Coordinates of C-alpha atoms in Angstrom, one line a residue:
X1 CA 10.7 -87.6 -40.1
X2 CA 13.1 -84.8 -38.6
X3 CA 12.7 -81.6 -40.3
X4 CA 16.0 -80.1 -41.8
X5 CA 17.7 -77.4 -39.3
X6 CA 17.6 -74.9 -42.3
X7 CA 13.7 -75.5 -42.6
X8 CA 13.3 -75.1 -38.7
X9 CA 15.1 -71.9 -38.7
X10 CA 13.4 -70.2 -41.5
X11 CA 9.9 -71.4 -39.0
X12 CA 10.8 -70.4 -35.9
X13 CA 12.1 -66.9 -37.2
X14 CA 8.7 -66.9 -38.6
X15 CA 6.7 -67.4 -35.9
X16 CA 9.2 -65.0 -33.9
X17 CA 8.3 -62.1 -36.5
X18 CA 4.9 -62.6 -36.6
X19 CA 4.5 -62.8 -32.4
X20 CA 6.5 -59.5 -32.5
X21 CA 3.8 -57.9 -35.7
X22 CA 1.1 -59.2 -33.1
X23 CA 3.0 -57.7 -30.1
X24 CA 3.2 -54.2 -32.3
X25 CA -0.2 -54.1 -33.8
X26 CA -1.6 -54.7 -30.1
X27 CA 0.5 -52.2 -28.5
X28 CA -0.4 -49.7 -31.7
X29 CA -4.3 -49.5 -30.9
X30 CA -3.7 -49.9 -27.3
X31 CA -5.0 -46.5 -26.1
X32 CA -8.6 -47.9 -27.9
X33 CA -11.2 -50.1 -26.3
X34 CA -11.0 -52.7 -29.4
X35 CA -7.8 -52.7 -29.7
X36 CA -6.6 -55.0 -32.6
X37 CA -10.2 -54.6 -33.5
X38 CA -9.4 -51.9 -35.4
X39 CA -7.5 -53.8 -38.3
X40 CA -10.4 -55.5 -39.5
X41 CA -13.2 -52.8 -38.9
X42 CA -11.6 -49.8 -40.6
X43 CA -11.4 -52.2 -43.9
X44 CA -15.0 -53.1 -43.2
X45 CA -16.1 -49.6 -42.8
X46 CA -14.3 -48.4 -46.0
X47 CA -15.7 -51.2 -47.9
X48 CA -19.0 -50.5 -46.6
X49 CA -18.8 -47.0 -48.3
X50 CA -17.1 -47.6 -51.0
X51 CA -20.3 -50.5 -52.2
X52 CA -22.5 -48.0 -51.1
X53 CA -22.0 -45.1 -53.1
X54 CA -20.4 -47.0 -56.1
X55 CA -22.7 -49.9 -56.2
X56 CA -24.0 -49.6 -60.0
X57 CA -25.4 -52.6 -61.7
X58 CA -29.1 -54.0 -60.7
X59 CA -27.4 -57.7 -61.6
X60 CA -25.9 -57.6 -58.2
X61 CA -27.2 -57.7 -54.8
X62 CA -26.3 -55.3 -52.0
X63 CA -24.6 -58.0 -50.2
X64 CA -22.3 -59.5 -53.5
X65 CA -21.2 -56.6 -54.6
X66 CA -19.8 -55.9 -50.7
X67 CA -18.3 -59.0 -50.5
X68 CA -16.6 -57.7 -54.6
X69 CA -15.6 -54.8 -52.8
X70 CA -14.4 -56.5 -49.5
X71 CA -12.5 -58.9 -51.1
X72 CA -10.5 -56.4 -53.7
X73 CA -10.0 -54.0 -50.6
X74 CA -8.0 -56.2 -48.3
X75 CA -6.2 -57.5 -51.1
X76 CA -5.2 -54.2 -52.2
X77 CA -4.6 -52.8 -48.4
X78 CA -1.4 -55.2 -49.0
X79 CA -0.4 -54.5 -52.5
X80 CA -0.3 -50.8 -51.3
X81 CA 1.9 -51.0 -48.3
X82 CA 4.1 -53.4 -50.3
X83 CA 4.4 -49.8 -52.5
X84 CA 4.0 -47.3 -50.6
X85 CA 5.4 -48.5 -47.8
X86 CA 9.0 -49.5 -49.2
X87 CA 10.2 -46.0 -49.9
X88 CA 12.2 -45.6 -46.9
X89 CA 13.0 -48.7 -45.1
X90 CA 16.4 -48.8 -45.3
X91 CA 16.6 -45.4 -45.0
X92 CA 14.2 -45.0 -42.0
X93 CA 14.2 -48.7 -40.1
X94 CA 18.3 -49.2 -40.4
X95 CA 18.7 -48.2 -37.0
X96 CA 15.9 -50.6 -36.1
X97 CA 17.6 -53.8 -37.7
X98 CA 20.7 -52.9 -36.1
X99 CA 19.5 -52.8 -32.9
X100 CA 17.5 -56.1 -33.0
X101 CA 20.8 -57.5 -35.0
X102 CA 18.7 -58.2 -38.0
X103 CA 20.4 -58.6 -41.5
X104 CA 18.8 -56.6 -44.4
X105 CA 16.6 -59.0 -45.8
X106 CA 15.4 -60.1 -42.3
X107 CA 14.6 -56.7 -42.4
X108 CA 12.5 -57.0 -45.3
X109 CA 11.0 -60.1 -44.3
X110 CA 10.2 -58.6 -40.8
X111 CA 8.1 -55.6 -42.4
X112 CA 6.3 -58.3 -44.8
X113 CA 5.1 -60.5 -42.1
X114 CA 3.1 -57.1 -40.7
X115 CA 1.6 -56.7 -43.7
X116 CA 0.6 -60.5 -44.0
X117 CA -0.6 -60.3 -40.2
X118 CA -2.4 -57.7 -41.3
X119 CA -3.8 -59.3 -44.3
X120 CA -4.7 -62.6 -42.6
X121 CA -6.7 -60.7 -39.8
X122 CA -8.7 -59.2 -42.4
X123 CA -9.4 -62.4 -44.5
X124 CA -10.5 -64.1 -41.8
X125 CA -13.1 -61.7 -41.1
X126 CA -14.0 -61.9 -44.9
X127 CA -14.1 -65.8 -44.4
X128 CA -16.3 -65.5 -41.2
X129 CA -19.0 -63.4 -42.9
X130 CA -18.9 -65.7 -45.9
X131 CA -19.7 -68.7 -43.9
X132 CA -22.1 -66.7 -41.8
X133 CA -24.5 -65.4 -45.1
X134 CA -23.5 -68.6 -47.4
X135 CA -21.4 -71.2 -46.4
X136 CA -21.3 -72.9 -49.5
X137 CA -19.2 -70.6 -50.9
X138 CA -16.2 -71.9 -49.1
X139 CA -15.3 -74.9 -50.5
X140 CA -12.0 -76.9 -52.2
X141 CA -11.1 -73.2 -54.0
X142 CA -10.0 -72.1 -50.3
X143 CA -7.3 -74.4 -50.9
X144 CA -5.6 -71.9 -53.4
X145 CA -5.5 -69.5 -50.1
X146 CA -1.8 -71.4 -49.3
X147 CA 0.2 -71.4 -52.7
X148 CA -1.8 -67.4 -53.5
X149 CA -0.2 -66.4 -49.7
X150 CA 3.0 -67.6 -51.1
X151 CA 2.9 -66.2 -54.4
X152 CA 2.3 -62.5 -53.2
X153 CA 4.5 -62.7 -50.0
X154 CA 7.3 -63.1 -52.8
X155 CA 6.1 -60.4 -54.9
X156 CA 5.7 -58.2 -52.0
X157 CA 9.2 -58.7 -50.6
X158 CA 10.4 -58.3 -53.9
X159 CA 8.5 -54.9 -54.7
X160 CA 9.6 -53.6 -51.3
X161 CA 13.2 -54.0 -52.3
X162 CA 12.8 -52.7 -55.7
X163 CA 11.0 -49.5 -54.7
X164 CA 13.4 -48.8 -51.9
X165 CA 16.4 -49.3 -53.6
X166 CA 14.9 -46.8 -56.7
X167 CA 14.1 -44.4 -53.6
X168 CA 17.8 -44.7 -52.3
X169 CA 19.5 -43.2 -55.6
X170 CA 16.1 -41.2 -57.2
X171 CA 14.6 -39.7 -53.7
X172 CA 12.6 -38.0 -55.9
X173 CA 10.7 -40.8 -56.8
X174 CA 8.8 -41.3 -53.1
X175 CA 5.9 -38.4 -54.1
X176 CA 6.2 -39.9 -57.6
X177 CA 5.4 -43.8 -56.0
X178 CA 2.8 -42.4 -54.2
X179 CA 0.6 -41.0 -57.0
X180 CA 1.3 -43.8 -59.3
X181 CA -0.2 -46.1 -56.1
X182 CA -3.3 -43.9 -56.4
X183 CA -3.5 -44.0 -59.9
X184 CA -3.3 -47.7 -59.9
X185 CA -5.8 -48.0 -57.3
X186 CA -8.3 -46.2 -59.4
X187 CA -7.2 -48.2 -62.3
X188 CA -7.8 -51.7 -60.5
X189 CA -10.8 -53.4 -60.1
X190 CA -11.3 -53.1 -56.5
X191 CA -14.9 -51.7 -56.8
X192 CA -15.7 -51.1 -60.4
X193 CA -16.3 -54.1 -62.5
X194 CA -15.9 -54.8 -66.3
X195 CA -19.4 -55.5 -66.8
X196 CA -20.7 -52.5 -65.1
X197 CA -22.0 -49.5 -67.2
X198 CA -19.9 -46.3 -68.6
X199 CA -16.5 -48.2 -68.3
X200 CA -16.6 -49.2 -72.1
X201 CA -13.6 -50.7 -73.5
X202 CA -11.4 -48.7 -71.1
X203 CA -12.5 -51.2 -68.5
X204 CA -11.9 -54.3 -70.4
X205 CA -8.2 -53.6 -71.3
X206 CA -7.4 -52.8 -67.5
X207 CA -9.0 -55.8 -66.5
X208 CA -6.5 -57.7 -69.0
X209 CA -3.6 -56.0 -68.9
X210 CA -3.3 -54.8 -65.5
X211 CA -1.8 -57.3 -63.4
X212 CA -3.3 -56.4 -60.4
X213 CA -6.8 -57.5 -61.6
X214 CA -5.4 -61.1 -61.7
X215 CA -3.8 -61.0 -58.3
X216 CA -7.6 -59.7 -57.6
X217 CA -9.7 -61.9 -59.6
X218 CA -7.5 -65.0 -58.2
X219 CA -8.6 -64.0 -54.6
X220 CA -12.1 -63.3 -55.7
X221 CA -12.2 -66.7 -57.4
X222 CA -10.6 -68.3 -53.9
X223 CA -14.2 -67.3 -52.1
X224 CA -16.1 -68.4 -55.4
X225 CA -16.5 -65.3 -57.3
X226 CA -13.8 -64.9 -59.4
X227 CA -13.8 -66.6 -63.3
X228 CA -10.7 -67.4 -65.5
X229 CA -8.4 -69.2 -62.9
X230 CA -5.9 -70.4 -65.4
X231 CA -5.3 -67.5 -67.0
X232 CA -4.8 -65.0 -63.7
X233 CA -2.5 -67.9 -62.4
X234 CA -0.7 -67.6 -65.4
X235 CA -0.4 -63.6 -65.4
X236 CA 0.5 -63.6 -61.6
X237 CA 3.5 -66.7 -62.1
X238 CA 4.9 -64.9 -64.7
X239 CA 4.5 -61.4 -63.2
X240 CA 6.1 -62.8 -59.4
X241 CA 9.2 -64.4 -61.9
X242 CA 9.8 -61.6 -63.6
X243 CA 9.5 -59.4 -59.5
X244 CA 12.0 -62.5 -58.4
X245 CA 14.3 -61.8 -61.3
X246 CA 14.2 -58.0 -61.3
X247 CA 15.2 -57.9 -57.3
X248 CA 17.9 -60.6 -57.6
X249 CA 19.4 -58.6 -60.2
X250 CA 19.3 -55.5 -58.0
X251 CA 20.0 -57.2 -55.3
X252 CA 23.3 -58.5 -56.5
X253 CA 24.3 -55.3 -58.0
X254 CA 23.3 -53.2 -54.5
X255 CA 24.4 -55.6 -51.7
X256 CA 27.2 -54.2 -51.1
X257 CA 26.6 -50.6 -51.5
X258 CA 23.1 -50.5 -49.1
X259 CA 25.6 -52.5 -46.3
X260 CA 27.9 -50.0 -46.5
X261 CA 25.2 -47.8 -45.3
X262 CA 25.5 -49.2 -42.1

């Protein structure tokens, strides 16, 4: 069975970007002994503290609640530089595209496959430490790792284009993105839990209402710790079509204007 020319294109520009992410992320740690190393060790090290000093419920062991925190961290090291990260691409990378005769949504697509690179590296780690304390816990939920990889690769290219284009006409709102991405952080489960202590019913709405504890619990439930599939799948699918919808909408009505930037 030959595979469509369209369908080989959109691969091998895909494999292109992520040899070049590779090719950067090497060359960006080069001066270091572990080079790439780095990627997956800073997120261990901050994890590491962060279930240190907020570890708070005896229900848990030392080593589940790091693997809670882990897991939430890398996870969120992506929704975060799919925010934060999207303030000025257009305004900062133009030059960039234009040299390596990219069109603006290769652009965009370019910039996402770093932060998937970057989000693989990391969750292989988490897989290799999984296996290596309790290899049970990988299983037929690992399967979900394909269709959740798609889900927020859309999201994220679509949030990058959102924010930037909001940054292009309101450059005021860079500063504002960037506390609001703190605030969410803090107001995500990506170390505190719903069941632990002094959270009260504060906790339990922002683990229902905010969508990024479904993107999180989905993960968590992908390396057998998360509960309520079905309705996180269903808060993330509606969340990513309303993203999809959003951006096309912007999309359509800013094409022509960000080109002209050129």
């Amino acid at each position: 069975m030959q595979i469509p020319r369209g369908v080989r294109a959109i691969l091998s520009t895909t494999f292109r970007y992520f040899h070049i992410s590779f090719i950067e992320a090497k060359a960006r740690y080069g001066g270091s002994r572990l080079g790439i190393l780095w990627i997956p060790l800073s997120a261990l090290l901050f994890s590491l503290v962060l279930s240190l000093i907020f570890r708070h419920s005896d229900n848990t062991t030392n080593i589940e609640y790091f693997l809670y925190v882990y897991s939430g961290y890398i996870l969120w090291l992506f929704i975060s530089e799919s925010i934060n990260g999207s303030t000025d691409i257009i305004q900062g990378k133009l030059e960039f595209s234009l040299h390596n005769n990219m069109t603006l949504e290769g652009l965009f697509a370019k910039l996402l496959v770093d932060k998937i690179l970057v989000y693989l590296i990391n969750f292989g780690v988490l897989s290799v430490i999984i296996a290596f304390i309790d290899w049970q816990r990988i299983g037929g939920a690992y399967l979900l790792i394909l269709p959740f990889l798609m889900i927020i690769s859309i999201s994220g290219f679509c949030v990058s284009y959102m924010i930037n284009i909001a940054t292009i006409h309101v450059p005021d709102l860079k500063p504002m993105v960037r506390i609001g991405t703190r605030f969410l952080f803090f107001s995500s489960p990506v170390f505190w839990t719903a069941a632990a202590g002094g959270g009260g019913d504060v906790r339990d709405f922002l683990v229902q209402y905010n969508p990024v504890s479904h993107y999180l619990n989905i993960q968590r439930y992908i390396i057998g710790g998360g509960q309520g599939l079905l309705v996180s799948f269903i808060v993330v699918m509606l969340v990513t079509l309303f993203l999809i919808g959003g951006s096309a909408v912007l999309y359509l009505a800013t094409n022509a204007y960000v080109r002209n930037l050129k």
